[in-house]
Coordinates of C-alpha atoms in Angstrom, one line a residue:
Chain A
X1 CA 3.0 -11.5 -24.6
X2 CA 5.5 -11.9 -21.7
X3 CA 6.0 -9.7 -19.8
X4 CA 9.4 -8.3 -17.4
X5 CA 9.4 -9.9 -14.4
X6 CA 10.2 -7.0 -12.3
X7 CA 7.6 -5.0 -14.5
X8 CA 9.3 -2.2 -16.6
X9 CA 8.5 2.1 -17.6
X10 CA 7.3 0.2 -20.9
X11 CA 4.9 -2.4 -19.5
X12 CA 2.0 -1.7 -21.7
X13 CA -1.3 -1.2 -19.2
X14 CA -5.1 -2.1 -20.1
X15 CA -7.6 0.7 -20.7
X16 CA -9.5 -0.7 -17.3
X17 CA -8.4 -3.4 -14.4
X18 CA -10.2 -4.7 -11.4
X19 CA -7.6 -3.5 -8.5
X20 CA -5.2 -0.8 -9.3
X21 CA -2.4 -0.7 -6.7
X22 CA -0.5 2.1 -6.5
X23 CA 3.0 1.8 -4.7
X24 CA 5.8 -1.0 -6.0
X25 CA 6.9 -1.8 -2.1
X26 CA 6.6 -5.0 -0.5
X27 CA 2.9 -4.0 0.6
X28 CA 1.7 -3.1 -2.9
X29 CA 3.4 -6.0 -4.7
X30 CA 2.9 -8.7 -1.9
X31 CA -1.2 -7.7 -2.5
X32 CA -1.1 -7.9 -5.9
X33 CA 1.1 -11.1 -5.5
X34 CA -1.8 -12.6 -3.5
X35 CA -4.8 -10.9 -5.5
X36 CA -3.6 -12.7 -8.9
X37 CA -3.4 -16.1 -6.8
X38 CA -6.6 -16.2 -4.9
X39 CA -8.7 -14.4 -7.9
X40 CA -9.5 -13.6 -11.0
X41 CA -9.2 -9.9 -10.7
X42 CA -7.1 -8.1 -13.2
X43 CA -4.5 -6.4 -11.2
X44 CA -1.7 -3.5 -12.4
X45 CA 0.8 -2.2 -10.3
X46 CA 1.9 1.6 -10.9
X47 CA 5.3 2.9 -9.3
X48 CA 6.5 6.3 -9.1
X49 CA 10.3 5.1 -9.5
X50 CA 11.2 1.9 -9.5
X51 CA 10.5 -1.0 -6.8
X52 CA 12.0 -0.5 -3.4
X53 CA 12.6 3.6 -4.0
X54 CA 11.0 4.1 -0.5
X55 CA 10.7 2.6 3.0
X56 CA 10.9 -0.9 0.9
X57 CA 14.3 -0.3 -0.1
X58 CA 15.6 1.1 2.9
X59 CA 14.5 -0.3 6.1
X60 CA 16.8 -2.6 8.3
X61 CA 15.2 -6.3 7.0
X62 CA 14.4 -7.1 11.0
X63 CA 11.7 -9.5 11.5
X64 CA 10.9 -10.2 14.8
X65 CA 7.6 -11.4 17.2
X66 CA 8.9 -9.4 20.1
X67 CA 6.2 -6.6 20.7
X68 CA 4.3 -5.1 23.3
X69 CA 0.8 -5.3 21.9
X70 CA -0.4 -8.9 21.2
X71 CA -2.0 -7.8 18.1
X72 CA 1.1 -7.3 17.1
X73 CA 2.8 -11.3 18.6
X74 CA 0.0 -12.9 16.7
X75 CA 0.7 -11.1 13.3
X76 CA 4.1 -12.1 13.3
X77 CA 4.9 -15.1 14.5
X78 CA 2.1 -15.7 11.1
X79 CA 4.6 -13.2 9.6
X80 CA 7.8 -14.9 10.5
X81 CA 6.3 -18.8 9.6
X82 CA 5.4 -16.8 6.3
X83 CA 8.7 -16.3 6.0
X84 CA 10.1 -19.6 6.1
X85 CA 8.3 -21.0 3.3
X86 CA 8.6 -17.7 1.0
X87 CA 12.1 -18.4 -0.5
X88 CA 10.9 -21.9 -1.9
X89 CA 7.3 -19.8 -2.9
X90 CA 8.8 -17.1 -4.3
X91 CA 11.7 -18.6 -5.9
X92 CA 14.0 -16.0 -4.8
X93 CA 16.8 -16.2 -2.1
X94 CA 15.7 -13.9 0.5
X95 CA 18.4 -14.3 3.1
X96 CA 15.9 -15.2 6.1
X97 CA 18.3 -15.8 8.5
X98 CA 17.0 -16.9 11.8
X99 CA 19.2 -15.2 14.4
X100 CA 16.9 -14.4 17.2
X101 CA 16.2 -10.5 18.4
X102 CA 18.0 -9.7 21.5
X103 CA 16.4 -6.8 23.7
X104 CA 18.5 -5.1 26.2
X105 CA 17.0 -3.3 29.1
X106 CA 19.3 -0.8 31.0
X107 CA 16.5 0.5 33.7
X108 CA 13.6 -1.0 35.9
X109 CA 11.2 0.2 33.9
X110 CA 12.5 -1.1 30.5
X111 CA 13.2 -4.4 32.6
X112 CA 9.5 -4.5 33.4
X113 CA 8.5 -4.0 30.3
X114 CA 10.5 -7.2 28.9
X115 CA 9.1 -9.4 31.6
X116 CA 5.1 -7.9 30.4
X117 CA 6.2 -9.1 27.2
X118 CA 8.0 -12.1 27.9
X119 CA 5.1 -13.6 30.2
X120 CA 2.0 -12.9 27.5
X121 CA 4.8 -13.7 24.7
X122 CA 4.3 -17.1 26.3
X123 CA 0.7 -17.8 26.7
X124 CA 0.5 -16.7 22.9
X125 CA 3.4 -19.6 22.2
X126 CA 6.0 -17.1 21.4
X127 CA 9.3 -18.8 22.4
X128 CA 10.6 -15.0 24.5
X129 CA 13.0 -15.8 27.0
X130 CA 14.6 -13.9 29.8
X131 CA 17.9 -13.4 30.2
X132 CA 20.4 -11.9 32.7
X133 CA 23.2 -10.2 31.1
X134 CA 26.0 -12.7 31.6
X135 CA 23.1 -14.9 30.0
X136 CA 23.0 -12.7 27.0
X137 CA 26.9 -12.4 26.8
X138 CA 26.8 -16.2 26.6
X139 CA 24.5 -15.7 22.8
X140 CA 26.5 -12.5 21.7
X141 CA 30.2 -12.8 23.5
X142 CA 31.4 -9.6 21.5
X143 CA 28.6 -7.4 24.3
X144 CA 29.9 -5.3 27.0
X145 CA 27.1 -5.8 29.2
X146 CA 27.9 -3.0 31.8
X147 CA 24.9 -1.3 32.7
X148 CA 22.3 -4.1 31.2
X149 CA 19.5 -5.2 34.2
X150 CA 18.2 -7.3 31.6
X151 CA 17.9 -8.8 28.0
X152 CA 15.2 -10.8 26.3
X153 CA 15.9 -13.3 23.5
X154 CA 13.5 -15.4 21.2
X155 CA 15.7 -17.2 18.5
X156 CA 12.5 -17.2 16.5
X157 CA 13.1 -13.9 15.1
X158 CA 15.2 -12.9 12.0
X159 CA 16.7 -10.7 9.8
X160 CA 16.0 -10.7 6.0
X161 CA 17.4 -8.9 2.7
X162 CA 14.6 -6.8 2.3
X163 CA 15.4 -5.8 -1.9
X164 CA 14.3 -9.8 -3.0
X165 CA 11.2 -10.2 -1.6
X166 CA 10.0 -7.1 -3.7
X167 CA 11.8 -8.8 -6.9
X168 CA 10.1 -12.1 -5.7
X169 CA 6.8 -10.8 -4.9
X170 CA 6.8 -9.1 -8.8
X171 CA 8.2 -12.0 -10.7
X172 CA 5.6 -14.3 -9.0
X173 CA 2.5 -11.3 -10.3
X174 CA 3.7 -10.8 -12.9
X175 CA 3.9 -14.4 -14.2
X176 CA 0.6 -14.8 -13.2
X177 CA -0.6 -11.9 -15.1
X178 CA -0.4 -8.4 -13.1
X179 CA 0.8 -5.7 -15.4
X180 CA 3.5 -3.6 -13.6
X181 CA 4.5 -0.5 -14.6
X182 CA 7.8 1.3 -13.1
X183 CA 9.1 5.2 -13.4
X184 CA 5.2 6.2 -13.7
X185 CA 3.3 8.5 -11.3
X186 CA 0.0 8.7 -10.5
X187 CA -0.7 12.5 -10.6
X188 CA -4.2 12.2 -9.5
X189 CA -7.2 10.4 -8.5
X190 CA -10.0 11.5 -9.9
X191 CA -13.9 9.7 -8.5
X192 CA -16.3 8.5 -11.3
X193 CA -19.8 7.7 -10.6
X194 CA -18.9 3.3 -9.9
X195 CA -14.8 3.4 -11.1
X196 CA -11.7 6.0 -10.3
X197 CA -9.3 7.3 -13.0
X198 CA -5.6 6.9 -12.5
X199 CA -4.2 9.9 -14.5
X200 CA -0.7 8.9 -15.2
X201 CA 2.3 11.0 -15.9
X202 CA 2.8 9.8 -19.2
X203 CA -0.4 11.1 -20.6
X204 CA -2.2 8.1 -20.3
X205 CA -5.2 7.0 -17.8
X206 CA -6.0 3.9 -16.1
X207 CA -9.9 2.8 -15.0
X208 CA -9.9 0.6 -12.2
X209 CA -12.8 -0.5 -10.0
X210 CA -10.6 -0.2 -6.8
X211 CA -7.4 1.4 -5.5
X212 CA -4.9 0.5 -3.2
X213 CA -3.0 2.7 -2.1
X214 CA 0.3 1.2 -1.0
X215 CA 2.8 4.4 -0.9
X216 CA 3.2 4.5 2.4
X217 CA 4.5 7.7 3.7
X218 CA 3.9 9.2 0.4
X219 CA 0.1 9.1 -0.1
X220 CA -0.8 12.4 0.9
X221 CA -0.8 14.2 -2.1
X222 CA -3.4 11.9 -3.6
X223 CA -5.5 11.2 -0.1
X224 CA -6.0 14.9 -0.5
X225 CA -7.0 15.3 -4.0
X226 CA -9.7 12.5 -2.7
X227 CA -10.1 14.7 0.4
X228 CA -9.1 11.9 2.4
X229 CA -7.5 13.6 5.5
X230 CA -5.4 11.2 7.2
X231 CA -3.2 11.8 10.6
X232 CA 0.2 9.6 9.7
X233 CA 3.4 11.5 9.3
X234 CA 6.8 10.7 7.7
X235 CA 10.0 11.1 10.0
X236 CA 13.3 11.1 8.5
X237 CA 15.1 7.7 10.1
X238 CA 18.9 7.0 9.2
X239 CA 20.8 3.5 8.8
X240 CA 24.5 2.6 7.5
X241 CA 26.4 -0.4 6.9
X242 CA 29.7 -1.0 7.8
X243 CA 32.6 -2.6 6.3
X244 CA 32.0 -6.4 6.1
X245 CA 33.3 -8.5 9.1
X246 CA 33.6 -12.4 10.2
X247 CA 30.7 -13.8 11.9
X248 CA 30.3 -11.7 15.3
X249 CA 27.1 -12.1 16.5
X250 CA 23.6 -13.7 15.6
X251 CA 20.6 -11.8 16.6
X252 CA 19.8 -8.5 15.9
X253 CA 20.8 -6.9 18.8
X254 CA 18.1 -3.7 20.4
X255 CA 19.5 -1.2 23.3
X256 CA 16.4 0.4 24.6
X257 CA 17.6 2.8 26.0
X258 CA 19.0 4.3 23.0
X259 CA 16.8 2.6 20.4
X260 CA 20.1 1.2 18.8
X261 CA 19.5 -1.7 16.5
X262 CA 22.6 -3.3 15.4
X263 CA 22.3 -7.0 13.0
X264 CA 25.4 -8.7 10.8
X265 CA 24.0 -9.4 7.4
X266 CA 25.0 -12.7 5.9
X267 CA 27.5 -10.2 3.7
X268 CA 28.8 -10.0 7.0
X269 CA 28.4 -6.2 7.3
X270 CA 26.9 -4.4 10.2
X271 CA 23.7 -3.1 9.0
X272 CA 23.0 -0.3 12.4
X273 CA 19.9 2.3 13.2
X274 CA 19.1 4.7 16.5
X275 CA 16.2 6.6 17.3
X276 CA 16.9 10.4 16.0
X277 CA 13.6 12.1 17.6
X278 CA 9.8 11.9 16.6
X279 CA 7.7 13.6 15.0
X280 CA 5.1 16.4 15.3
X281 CA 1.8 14.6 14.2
X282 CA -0.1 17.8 15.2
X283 CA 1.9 19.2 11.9
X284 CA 0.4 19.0 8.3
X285 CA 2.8 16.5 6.6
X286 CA 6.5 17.6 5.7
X287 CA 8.2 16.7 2.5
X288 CA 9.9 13.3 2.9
X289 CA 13.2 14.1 3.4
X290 CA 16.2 11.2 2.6
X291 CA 19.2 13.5 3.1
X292 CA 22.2 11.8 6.0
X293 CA 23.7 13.5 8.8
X294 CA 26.9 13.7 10.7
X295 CA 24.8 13.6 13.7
X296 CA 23.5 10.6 12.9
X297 CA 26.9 8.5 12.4
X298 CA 28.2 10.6 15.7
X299 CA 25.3 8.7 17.8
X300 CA 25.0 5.6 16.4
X301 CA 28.7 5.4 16.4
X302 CA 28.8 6.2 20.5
X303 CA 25.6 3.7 20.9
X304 CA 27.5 0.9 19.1
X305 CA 30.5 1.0 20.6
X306 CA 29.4 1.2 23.7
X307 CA 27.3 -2.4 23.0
X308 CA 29.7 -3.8 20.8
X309 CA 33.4 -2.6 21.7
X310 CA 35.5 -4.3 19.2
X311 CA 33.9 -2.5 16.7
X312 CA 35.0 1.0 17.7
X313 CA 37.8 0.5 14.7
X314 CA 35.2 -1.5 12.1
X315 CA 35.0 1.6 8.8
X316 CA 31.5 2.7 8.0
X317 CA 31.1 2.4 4.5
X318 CA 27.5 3.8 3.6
X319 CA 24.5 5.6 5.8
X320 CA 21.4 6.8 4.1
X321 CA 17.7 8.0 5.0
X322 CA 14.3 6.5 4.8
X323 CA 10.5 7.8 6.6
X324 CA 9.2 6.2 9.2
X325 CA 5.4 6.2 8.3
X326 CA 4.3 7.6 12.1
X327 CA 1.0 6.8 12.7
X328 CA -0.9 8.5 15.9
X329 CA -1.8 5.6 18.1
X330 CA 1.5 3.3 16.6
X331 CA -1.3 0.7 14.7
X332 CA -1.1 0.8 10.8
X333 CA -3.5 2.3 9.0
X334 CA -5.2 0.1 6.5
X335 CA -8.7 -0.9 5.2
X336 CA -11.5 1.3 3.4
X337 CA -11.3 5.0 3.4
X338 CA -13.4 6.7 5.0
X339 CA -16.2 8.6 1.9
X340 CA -14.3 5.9 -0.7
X341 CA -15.1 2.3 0.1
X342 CA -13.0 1.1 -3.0
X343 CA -10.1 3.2 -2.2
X344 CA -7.8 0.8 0.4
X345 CA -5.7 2.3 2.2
X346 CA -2.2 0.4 3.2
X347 CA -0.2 3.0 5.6
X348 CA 0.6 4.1 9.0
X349 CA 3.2 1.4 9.5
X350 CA 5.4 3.1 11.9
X351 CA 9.1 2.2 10.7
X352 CA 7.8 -1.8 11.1
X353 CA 5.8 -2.3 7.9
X354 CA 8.5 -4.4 5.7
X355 CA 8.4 -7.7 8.7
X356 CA 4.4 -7.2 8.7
X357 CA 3.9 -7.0 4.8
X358 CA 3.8 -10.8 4.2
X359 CA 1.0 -11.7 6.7
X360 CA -0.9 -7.7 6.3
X361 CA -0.8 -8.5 2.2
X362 CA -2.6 -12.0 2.7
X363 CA -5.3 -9.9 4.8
X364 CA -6.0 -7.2 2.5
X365 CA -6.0 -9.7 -0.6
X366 CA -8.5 -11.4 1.3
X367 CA -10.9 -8.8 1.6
X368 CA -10.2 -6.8 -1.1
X369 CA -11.1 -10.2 -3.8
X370 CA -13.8 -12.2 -1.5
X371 CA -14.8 -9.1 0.9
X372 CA -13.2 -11.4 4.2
X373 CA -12.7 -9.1 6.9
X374 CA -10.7 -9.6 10.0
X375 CA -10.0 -8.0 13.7
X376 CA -6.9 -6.9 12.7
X377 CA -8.0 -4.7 9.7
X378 CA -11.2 -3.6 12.0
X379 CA -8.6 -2.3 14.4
X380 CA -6.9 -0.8 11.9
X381 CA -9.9 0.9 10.2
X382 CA -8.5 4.6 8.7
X383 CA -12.1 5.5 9.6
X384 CA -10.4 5.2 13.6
X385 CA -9.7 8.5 13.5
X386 CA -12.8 10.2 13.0
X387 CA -14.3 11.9 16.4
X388 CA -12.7 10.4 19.7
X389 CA -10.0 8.3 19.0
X390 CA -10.7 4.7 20.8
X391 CA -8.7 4.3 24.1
X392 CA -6.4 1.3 23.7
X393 CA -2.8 0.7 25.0
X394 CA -0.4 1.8 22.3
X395 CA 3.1 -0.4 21.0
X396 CA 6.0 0.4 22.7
X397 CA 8.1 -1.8 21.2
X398 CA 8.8 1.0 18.0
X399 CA 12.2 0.8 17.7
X400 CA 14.6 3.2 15.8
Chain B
X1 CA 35.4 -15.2 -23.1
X2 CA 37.4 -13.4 -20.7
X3 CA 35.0 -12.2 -18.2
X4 CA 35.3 -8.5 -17.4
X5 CA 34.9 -6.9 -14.1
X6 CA 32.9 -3.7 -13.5
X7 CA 32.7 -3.7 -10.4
X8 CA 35.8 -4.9 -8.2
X9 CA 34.8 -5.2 -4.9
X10 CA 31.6 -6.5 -5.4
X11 CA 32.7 -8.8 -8.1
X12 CA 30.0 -8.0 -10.9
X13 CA 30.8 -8.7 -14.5
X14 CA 29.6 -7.0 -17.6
X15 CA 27.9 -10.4 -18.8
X16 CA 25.9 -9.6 -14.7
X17 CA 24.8 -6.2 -15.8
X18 CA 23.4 -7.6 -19.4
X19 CA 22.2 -10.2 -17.9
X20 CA 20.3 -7.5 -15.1
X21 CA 19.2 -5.1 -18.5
X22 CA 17.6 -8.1 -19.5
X23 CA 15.4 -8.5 -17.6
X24 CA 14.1 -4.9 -17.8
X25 CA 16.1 -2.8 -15.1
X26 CA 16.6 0.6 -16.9
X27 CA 18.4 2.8 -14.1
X28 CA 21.6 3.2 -12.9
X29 CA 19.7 3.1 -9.5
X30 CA 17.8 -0.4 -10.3
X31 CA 21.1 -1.8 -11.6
X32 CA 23.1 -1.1 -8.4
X33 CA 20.3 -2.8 -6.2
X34 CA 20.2 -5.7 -8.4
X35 CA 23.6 -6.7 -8.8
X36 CA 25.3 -5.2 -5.9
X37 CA 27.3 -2.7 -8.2
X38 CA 29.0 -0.2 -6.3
X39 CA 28.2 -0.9 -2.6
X40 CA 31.5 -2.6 -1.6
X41 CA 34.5 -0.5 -0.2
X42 CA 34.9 2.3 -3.1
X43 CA 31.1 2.7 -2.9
X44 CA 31.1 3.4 -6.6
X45 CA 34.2 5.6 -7.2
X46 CA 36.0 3.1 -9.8
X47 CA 32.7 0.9 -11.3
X48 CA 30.3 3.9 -11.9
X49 CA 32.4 5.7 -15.0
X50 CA 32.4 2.2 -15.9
X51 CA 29.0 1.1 -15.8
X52 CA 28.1 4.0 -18.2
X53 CA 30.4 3.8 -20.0
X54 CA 29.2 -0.3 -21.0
X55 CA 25.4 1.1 -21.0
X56 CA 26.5 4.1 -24.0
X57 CA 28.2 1.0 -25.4
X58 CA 25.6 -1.3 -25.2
X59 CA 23.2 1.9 -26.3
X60 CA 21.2 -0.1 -23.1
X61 CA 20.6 3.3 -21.6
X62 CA 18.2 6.8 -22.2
X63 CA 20.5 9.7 -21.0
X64 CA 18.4 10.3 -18.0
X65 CA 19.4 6.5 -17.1
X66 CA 22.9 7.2 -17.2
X67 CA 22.7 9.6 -14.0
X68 CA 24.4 8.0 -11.5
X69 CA 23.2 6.6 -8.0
X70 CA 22.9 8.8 -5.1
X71 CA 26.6 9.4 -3.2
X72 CA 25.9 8.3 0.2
X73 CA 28.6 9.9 3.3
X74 CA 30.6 9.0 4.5
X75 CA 33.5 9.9 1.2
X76 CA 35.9 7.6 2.5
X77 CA 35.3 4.3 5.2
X78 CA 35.3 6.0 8.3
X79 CA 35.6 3.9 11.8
X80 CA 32.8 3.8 13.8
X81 CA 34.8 4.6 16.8
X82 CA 36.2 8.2 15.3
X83 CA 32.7 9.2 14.2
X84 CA 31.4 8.7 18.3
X85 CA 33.8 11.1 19.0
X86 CA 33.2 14.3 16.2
X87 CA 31.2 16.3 19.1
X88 CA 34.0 16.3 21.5
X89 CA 37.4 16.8 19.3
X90 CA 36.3 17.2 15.6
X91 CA 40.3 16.9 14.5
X92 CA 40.0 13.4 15.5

């Protein structure tokens, strides 16, 4: 039978699969993507709405190798060469546009922070330069670079259309054989004595030997129901576009100070964010909430102006909301669940997992189909949080 | 054939939307993200009445389907430059 490529509310499901993932983002169907390549598992994909409804769908499309943590280097710059062979591997265009990431620093300690970076960016082979602000006017002419002590630049970095590499990711399973099923819910999770139970909200049930559970900031509800307790929390982050423009700059450009992130799509509109807050990880989880606010377009549209002058008359023509999935100690939150070995948890991403998903989904395909572990997903055990949390230096580089 | 806008400012014909129903996108929502529908200038003010209308016609669409994508602020393009000021002189 073929089947939809982007999977459909109709795809008929089996009585009982190998993996069951639950989420249609770009972690859920990038794992299932590599899952039906590297075995001979038999793989469904269940989303709530349809694919990119959450963080997927709403994030910036930023891709960069500029972090704090090295962890964090090393996973993308395998992220990012990822990257440049996906369009041909996915068959998709995925608007990977390599435009560099532009840091600015306005204070000595966010200066110092870019050199900490710059210098280990380096001994890890990360192309991070330096720059002094009439430097970085020389990259992006449209800055006003009153005020800036110091930028940082690696023309490595990129920006992406984050919608295709979902529709990729699913044509790619699908042809391969992974059922996926849109506009479903799974309303609960119920333990059997060697499988789980998927009960669906049409009715219907689904056996499955394991689950992943790729929902993001939405997972709650059914960690609970497997009293699975775990300590990442949405926060409501906004983002607009703006009316499209020429060419005016090429890499995404990132005011510290402000947590402004401002990139030109190749549509040629300003896609913009700015941090609004945190929030309280000592409080149980709040309903993810997607509303926009004026106070959002009143301080992005002072913290882009100021960077970018000429745009002060440039329309905005569309803001909307997505959740940061805040984890405690800024590392993502995926691997084994603590009680339920088979249930794999892919969360915690922090507002950064859309640039990690095509290196993180190659890791957790790994293990979940040939049991090959890795330091990354020991660091980022769920089971971390149990007792005293292990002291490590956090990321600093969350931006937004 | 005469190919038929739905969506001016985006530039997406009707054959774009069949084509887009095809293959399996069954929401208003799915078909915006697909084909760009409704995110230039208007922001879906002139294509939306349109769209369902060619989805009843098409019989392409469950009545739940036909609900259309969420309305996202601001109502009309609004410069970046007036918004930075609403705090300070909300007349602006």
């Amino acid at each position: 039978m073929t089947r939809l490529p982007y999977g459909s509310p109709t795809t008929p499901l089996p009585d009982e699969v190998d993996v069951a993932v639950v989420g249609g983002g770009i972690m859920g169907l990038a794992t299932a993507y590599h899952l039906a390549r590297t075995s001979y598992l038999r793989i469904t994909v269940v989303e709530g709405a349809y694919l990119a409804a959450g963080a997927s769908g709403r994030n910036g499309g930023g891709v960069r190798m500029q972090w704090s943590d090295p962890n964090n280097v090393r996973l993308m710059m395998e992220s990012l060469r990822i990257c440049r062979g996906l369009t041909q591997e996915l068959g998709i265009n995925l608007w990977f546009r390599r435009g560099g990431y532009l840091f600015l620093a306005r204070t000595p300690a966010q200066a110092d922070q870019l050199e900490r970076n710059a210098a280990m960016h380096r001994e890890l082979g990360a192309d991070t330069r330096l720059l002094s602000p009439t430097a970085a006017r020389a990259i992006v002419p449209e800055l006003d670079v009153t005020g800036v002590v110091l930028a940082s630049y690696n023309p490595h970095d990129a920006v992406v259309f984050p919608w295709p590499f979902l529709w990729g990711y699913a044509a790619r399973a699908t042809a391969m054989g992974v059922a996926i099923r849109t506009h479903t819910k799974v309303t609960r999770i119920e333990p059997e004595t060697a499988t789980y139970r998927l009960h669906l909200s049409d009715g219907t049930a689904l056996r499955t030997d394991t689950v992943i559970l790729a929902m993001g900031a939405y997972g709650h509800d059914l960690n609970r129901g497997l009293g699975i307790d775990l300590p990442n929390r949405p926060h409501r982050h906004e983002i607009l576009s703006t009316a499209p423009l020429k060419p005016l700059f090429d890499p995404l450009v990132v005011d510290l100070s402000t947590g402004l992130y401002a990139s030109q799509s190749l549509r040629g509109e300003v896609v913009a964010g700015v941090t609004l807050g945190a929030p309280d990880l000592d409080a149980p989880p709040e309903p993810i909430d997607t509303t926009s606010s004026l106070g959002f377009l009143e301080r992005i549209g002072a913290a882009l102006v100021r960077v970018f002058p000429r745009l002060g008359p440039v329309s905005v023509l569309r803001q909307w909301a997505g959740p940061y999935d805040f984890s405690p100690d800024g590392d993502p939150i995926v691997g084994p669940s603590p009680g339920h070995p088979k249930v794999i948890q892919m969360c915690g991403f922090t507002g950064h997992g859309f640039m990690m998903a095509p290196a993180v989904s190659r890791l957790v395909a790994r293990f979940v189909a040939h049991g090959i572990g890795d330091p990354l997903l020991d660091r980022w055990s769920p089971g971390r949080f149990a007792g005293k949390p292990p002291a490590r230096p956090r990321e600093v580089m969350i931006i937004g | 054939m005469i190919p038929c806008f739905l969506c001016r400012c985006e530039d997406v014909l009707a054959a774009e939307v069949d084509h887009a129903i095809d293959l399996g996108w069954t929401t208003v929502e799915e078909i915006k993200r697909y084909t760009g529908l409704g995110t230039g200038p208007c922001q879906g003010k002139e294509c939306l009445p349109l769209l369902a209308a060619h989805l009843a016609a098409r019989d392409a669409a469950a009545a739940c389907a036909l609900a259309p994508f969420t309305q996202r602020p601001p109502a009309e393009p609004a410069p970046l430059a007036a918004l930075a000021g609403t705090s300070e002189d909300p007349t602006r």
